[in-house]
Tab-separated table of C-alpha atoms in Angstrom:
chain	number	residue	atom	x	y	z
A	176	UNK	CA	1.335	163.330	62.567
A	177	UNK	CA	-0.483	165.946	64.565
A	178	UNK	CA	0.078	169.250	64.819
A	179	UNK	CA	0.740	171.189	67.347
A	180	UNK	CA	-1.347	174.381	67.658
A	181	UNK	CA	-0.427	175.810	70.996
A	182	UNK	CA	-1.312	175.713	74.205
A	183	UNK	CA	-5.420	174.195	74.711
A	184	UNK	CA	-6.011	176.963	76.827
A	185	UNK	CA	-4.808	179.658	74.306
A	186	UNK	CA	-6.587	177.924	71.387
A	187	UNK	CA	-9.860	177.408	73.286
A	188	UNK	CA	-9.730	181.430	73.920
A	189	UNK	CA	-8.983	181.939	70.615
A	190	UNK	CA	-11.448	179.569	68.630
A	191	UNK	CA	-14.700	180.870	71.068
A	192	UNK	CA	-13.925	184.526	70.199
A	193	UNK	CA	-13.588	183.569	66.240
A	194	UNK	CA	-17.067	181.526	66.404
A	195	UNK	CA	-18.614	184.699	68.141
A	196	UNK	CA	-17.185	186.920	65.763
A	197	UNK	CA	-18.368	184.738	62.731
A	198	UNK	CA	-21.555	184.255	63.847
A	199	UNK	CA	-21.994	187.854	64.811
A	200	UNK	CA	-21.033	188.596	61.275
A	201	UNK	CA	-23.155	185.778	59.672
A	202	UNK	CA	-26.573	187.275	61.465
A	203	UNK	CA	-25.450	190.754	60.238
A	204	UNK	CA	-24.837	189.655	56.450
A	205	UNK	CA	-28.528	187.828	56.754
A	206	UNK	CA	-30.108	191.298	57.857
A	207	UNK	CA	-28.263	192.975	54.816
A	208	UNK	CA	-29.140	190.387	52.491
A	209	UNK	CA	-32.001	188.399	53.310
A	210	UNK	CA	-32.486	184.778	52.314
A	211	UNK	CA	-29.208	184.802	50.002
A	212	UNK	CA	-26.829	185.609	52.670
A	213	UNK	CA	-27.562	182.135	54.125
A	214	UNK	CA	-26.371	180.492	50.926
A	215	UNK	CA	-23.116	182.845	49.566
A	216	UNK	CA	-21.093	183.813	52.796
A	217	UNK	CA	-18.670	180.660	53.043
A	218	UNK	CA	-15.992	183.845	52.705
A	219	UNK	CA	-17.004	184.635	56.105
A	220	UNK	CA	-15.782	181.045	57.423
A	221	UNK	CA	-12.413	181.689	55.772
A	222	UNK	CA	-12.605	185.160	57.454
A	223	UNK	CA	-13.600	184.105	61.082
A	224	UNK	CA	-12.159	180.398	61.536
A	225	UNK	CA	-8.996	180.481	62.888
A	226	UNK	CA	-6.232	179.170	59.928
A	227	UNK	CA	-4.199	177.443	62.769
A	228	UNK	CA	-6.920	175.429	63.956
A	229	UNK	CA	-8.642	173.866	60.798
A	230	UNK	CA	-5.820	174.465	58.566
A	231	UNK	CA	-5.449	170.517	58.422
A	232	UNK	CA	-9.108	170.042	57.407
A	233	UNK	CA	-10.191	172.562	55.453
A	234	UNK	CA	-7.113	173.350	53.196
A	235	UNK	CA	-7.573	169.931	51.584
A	236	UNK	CA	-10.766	170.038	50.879
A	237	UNK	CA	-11.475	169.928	47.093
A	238	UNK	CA	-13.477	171.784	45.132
A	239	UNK	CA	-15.853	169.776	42.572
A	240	UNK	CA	-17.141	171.742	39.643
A	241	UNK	CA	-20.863	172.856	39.808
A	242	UNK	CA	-23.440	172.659	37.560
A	243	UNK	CA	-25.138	175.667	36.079
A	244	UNK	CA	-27.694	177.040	38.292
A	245	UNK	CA	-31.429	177.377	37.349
A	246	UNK	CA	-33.217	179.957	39.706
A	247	UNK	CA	-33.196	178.480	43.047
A	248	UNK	CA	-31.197	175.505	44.186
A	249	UNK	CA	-34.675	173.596	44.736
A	250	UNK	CA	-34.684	173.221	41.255
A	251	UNK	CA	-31.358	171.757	40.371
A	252	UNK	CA	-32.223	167.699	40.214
A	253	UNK	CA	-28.894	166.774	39.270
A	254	UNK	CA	-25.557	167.941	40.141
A	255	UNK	CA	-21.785	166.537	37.954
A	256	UNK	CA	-20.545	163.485	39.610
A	257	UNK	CA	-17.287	161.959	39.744
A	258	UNK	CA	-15.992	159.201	37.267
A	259	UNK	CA	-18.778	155.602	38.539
A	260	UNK	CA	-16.217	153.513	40.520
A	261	UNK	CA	-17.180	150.153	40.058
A	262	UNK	CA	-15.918	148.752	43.801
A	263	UNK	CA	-14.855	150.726	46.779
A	264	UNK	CA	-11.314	149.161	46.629
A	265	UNK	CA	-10.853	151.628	44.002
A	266	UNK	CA	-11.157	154.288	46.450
A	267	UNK	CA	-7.345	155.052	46.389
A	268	UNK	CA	-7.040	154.767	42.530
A	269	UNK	CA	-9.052	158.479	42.277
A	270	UNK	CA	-6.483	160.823	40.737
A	271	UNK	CA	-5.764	164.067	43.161
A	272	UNK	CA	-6.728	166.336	39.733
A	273	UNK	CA	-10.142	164.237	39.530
A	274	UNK	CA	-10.807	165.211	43.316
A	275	UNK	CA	-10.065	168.434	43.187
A	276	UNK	CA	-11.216	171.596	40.528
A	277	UNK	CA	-9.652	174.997	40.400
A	278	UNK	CA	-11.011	177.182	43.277
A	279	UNK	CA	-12.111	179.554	40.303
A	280	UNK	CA	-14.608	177.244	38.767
A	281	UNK	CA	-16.295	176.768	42.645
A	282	UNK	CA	-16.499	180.306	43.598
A	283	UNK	CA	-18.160	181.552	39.879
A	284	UNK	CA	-21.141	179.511	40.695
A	285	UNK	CA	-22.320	180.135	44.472
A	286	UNK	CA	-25.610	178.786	45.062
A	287	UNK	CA	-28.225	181.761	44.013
A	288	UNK	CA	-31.351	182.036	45.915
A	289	UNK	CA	-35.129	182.761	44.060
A	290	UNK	CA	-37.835	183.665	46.065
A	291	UNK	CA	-40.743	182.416	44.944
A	292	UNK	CA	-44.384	182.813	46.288
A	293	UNK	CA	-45.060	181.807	49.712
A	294	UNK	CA	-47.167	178.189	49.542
A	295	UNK	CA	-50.892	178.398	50.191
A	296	UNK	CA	-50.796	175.519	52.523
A	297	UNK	CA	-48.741	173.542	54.732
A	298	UNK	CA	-46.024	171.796	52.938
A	299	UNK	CA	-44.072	168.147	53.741
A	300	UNK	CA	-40.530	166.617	52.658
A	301	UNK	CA	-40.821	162.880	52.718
A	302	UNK	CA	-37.389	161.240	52.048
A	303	UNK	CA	-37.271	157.001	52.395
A	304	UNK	CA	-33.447	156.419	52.906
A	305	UNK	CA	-31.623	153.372	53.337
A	306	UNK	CA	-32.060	152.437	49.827
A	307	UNK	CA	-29.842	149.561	47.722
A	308	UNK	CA	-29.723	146.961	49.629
A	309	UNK	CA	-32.386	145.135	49.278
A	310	UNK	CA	-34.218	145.479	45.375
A	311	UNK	CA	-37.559	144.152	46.244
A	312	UNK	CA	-38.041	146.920	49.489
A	313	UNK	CA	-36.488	149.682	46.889
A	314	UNK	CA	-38.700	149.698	44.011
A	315	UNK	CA	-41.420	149.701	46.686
A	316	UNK	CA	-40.345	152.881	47.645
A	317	UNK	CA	-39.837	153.783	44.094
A	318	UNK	CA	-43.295	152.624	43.107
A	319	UNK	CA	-44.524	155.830	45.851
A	320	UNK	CA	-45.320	159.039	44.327
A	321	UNK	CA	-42.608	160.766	42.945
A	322	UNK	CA	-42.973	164.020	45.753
A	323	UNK	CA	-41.056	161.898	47.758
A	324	UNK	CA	-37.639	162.214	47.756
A	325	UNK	CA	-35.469	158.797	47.703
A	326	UNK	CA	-31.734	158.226	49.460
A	327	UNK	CA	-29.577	155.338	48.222
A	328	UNK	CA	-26.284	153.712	50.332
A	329	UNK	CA	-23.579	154.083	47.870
A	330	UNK	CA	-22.047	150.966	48.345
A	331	UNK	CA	-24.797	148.350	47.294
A	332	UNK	CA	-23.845	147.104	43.970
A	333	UNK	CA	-27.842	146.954	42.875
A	334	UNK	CA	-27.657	150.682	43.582
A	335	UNK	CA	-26.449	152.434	40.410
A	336	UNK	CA	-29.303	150.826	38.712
A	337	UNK	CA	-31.865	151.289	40.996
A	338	UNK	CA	-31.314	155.139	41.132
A	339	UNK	CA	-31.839	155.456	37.496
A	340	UNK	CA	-35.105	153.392	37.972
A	341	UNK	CA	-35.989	156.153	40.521
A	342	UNK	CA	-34.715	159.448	38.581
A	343	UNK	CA	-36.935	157.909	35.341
A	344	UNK	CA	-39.964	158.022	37.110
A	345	UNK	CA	-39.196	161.651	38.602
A	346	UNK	CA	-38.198	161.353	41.957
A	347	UNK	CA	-35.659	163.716	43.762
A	348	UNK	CA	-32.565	161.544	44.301
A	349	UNK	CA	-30.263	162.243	47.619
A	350	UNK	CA	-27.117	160.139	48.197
A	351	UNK	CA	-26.828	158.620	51.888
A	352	UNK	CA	-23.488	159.115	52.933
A	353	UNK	CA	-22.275	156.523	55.738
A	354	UNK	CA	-20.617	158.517	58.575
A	355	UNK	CA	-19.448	157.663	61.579
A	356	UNK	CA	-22.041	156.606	64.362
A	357	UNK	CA	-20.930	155.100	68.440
A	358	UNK	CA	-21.276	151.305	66.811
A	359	UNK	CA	-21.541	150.234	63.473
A	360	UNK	CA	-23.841	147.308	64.000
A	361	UNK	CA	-24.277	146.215	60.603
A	362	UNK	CA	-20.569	147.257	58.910
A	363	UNK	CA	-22.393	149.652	56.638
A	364	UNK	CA	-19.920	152.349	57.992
A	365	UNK	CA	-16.760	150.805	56.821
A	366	UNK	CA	-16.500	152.894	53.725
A	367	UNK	CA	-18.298	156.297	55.552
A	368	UNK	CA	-16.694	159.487	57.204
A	369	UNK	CA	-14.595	158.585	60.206
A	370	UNK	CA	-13.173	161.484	62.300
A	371	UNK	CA	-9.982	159.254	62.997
A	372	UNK	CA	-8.849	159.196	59.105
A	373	UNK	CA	-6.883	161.768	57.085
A	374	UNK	CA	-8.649	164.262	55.788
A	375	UNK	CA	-7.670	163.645	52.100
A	376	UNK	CA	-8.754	159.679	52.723
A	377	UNK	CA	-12.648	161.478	54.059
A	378	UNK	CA	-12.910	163.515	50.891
A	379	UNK	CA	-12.015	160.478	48.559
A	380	UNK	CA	-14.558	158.273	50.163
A	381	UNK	CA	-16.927	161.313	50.010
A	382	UNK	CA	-16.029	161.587	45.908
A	383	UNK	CA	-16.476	157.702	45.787
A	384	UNK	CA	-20.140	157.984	47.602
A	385	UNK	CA	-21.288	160.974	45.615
A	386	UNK	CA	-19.922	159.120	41.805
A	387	UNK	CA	-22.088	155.808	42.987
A	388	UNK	CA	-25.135	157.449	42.307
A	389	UNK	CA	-26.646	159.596	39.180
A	390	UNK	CA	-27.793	162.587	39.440
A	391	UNK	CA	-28.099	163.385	43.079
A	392	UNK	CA	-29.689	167.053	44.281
A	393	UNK	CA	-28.256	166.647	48.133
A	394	UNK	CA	-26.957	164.317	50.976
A	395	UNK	CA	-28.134	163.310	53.734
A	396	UNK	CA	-26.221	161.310	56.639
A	397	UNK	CA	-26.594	157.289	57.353
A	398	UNK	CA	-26.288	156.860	60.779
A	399	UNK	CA	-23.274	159.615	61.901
A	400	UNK	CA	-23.985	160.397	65.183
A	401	UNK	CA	-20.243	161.054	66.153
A	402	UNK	CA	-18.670	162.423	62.814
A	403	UNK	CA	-22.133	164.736	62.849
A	404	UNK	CA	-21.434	165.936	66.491
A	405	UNK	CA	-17.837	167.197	65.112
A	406	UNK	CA	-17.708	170.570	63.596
A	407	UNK	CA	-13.807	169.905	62.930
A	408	UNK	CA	-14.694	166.929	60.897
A	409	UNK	CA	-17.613	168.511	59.431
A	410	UNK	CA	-15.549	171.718	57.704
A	411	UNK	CA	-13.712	169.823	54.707
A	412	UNK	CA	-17.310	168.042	54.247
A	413	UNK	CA	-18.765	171.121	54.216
A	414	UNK	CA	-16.231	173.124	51.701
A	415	UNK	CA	-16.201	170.183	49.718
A	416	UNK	CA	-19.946	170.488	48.665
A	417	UNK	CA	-19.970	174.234	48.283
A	418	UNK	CA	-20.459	175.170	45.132
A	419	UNK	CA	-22.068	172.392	43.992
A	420	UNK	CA	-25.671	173.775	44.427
A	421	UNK	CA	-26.803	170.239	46.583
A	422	UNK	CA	-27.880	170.072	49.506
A	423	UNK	CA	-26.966	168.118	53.070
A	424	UNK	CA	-30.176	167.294	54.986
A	425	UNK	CA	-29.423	166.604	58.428
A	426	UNK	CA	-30.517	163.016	59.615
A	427	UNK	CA	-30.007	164.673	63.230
A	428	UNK	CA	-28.911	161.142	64.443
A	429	UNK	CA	-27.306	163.030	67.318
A	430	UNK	CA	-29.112	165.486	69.515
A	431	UNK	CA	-25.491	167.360	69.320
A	432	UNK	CA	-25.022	167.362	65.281
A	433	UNK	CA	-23.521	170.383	64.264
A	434	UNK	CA	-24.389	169.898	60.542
A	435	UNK	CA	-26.554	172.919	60.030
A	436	UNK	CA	-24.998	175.296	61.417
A	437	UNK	CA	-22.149	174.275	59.462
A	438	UNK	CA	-22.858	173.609	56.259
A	439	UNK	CA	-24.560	176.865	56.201
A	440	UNK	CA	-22.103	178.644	57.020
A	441	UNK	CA	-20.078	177.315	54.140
A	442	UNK	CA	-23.185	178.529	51.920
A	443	UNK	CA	-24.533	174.699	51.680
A	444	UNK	CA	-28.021	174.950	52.274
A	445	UNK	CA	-28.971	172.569	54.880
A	446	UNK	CA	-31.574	171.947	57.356
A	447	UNK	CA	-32.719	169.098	59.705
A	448	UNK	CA	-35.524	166.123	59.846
A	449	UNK	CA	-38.364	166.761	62.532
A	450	UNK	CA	-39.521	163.191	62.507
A	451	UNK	CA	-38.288	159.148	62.526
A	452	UNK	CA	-41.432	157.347	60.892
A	453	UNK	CA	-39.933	153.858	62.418
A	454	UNK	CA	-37.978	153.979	64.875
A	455	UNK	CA	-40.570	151.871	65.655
A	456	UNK	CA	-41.923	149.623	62.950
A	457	UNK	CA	-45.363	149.035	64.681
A	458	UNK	CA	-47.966	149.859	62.312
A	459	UNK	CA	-49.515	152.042	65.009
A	460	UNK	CA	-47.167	154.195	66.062
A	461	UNK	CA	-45.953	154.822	62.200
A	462	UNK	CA	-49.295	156.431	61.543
A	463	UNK	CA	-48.879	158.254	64.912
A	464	UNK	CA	-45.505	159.605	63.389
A	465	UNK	CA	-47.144	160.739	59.970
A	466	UNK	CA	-49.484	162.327	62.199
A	467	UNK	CA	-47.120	163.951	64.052
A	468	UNK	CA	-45.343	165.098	60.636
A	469	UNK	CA	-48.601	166.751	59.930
A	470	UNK	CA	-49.124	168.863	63.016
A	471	UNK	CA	-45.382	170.317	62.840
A	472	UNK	CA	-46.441	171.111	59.386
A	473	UNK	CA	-49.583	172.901	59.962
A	474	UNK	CA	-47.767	174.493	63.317
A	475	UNK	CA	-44.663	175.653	61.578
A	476	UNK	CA	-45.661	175.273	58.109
A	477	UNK	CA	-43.053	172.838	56.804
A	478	UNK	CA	-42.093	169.633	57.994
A	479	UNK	CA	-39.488	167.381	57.049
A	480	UNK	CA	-39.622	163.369	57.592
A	481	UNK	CA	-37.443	160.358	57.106
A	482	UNK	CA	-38.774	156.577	56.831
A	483	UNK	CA	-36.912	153.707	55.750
A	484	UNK	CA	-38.085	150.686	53.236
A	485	UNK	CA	-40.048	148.616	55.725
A	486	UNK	CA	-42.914	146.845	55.071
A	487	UNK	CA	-45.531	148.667	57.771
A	488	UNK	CA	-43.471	152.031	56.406
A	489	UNK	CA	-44.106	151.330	52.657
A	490	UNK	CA	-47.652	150.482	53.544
A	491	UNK	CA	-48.893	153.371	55.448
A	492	UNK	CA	-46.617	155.844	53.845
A	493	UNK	CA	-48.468	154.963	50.208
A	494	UNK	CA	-51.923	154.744	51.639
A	495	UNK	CA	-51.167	158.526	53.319
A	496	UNK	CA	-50.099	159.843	49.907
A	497	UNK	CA	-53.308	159.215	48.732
A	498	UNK	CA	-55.570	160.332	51.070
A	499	UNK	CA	-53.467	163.415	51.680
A	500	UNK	CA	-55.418	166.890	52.286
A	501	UNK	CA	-54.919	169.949	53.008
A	502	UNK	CA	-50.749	168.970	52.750
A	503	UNK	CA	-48.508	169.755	50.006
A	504	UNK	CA	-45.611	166.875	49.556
A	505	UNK	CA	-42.733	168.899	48.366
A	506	UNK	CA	-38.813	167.495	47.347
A	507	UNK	CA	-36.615	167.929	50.230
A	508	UNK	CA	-34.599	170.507	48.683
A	509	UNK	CA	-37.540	172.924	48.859
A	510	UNK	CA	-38.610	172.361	52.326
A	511	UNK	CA	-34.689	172.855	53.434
A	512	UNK	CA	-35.135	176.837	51.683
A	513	UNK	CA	-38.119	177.333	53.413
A	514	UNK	CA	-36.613	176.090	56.835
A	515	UNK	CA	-34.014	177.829	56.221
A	516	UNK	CA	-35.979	181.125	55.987
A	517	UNK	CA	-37.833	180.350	59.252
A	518	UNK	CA	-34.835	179.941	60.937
A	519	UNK	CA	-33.375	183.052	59.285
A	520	UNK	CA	-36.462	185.149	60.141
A	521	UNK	CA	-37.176	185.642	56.545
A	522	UNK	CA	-40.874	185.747	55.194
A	523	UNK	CA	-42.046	184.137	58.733
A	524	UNK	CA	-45.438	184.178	59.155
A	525	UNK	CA	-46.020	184.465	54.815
A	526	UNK	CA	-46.881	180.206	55.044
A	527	UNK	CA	-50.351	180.403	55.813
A	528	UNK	CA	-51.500	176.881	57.735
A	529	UNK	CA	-54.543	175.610	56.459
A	530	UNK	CA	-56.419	175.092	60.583
């Protein structure tokens, strides 16, 4: 049953003046407390964000214990999972108490930012995503050098298996949460993040996605385009993973996600991709994309690209490892902090480009 929360014009007064005054106080905190303010203010979204409105999302949410932080969050490569579920029919089986850890244990363990020194050149996140399905295409991508980070579909059954392959040979391991997109061509969105579902029923398929694979350090979104676009639906997603010291790189399927903006505001440090390798598979214009991923790197001095396990992307993508110059490939939970302090202001200028 809906709620009702007044009258829509009342409400939309009242929720624009919150989101001014929250962001007003968000790029105050930052100026007071440089880089860590981006990562330890989810307070101020309890403080800003109307209770009326998102009482129904975000008092649900749960909170799942974190691990122990070392230094920065870049260097956390694996983060406490839920119980493995061995089939998604299981999804209503998860106990409430499994879901959900005392608000104490969350809040003791806020992400803690490190600075470290600035990089001497230009620096790239590669992540391949779509991984599971298909084994032959995924130990491809496993067989690349471990600076690139991996993503793996929860709901393959070769996927548990697969990631440890991956985390064994070093490889920074992100879990690729199906979410809600326009179509879902290929029924891979059946067990995702709908913004039609309860609440409660989004956070257990979220628990079920996350306990599917070992040792994640982030998420990133597979396909989403309209759950993405949804700050409303993005708030219990976002409370949900704070705390936990991962990451949610934004696919930025949708041209209106509002992932970043939210999930840092909830202190989950988050950033978005510049650049689609294949969204056409041509051979030709994959190296023109690589290319690309290059120039934003040298321009802005980190760059952040997703491919997927096809063949011309496999090929080119381990022949441009090799022969990379000039380019440091980085995990993508290091190239998220350094967006993150370009967007913030912080250090800019410090990454020195290598033209």
């Amino acid at each position: 049953m809906s709620r009702d929360f007044g009258s829509p014009r009342r409400n939309s007064r009242a929720r624009a003046g919150f989101e001014a005054a929250f962001w007003a106080l968000l790029s105050l905190a930052v100026v007071i407390g440089a880089p860590s303010a981006v990562y330890g203010l989810p307070v101020l979204a309890d403080l800003v964000t109307p209770a009326a409105v998102f009482e129904a999302q975000a008092s649900v949410a749960p909170r799942i214990p974190a691990p122990a932080l070392r230094g920065s969050f870049a260097a956390v490569s694996t983060a406490p999972i839920l119980r493995p579920l061995s089939d998604e029919n299981e999804l209503s089986s998860v106990p409430d108490a499994e879901l959900r850890a005392s608000q104490e244990d969350a809040e003791a363990v806020a992400p803690v930012l490190t600075v470290p020194e600035a990089p001497r050149q230009p620096v790239i996140a590669l992540v391949i995503d779509d991984l599971g399905n298909d084994v032959a295409e995924t130990r491809r991508a496993i067989a690349l050098p471990k600076g690139v980070s991996l993503s793996f579909l929860p709901y393959p059954s070769e996927t548990p298996r697969l990631v440890r392959e991956a985390r064994d040979v070093g490889h920074q391991i992100l879990v690729h949460v199906p979410m809600e997109a326009v179509q879902d061509r290929d029924g891979s969105l059946k067990s995702g993040l709908w913004r039609g579902l309860p609440v409660q029923e989004n956070l257990r398929r979220l628990a079920w996605a996350l306990s599917r694979v070992e040792g994640y350090a982030g998420i990133n979104n597979h396909e989403g385009s309209v759950f993405t676009a949804d700050r409303a639906a993005l708030v219990p997603v976002a409370e949900a993973l704070y705390g936990q010291g991962i990451f949610f790189l934004d696919s930025r399927t949708s041209p209106s996600s509002q992932v970043v903006p939210v999930a840092r505001g909830f202190g989950v440090p988050s950033a978005d991709r510049d650049v689609f390798l294949d969204d056409d598979q041509d051979s030709h214009a994959v190296a023109q994309q690589l290319r690309e991923l290059e120039r934003i790197a040298r321009v802005e001095g980190v760059a952040i690209g997703i491919g997927h396990p096809h063949k011309a992307t496999l090929d080119l993508v381990t022949r441009w490892c090799a022969g990379l110059k000039g380019i440091q490939l980085i995990p993508a939970s290091e190239a998220i902090r350094l967006k993150t302090e370009l967007d913030m202001g912080v250090k800019k200028g410090r990454i020195a480009s290598s033209q």
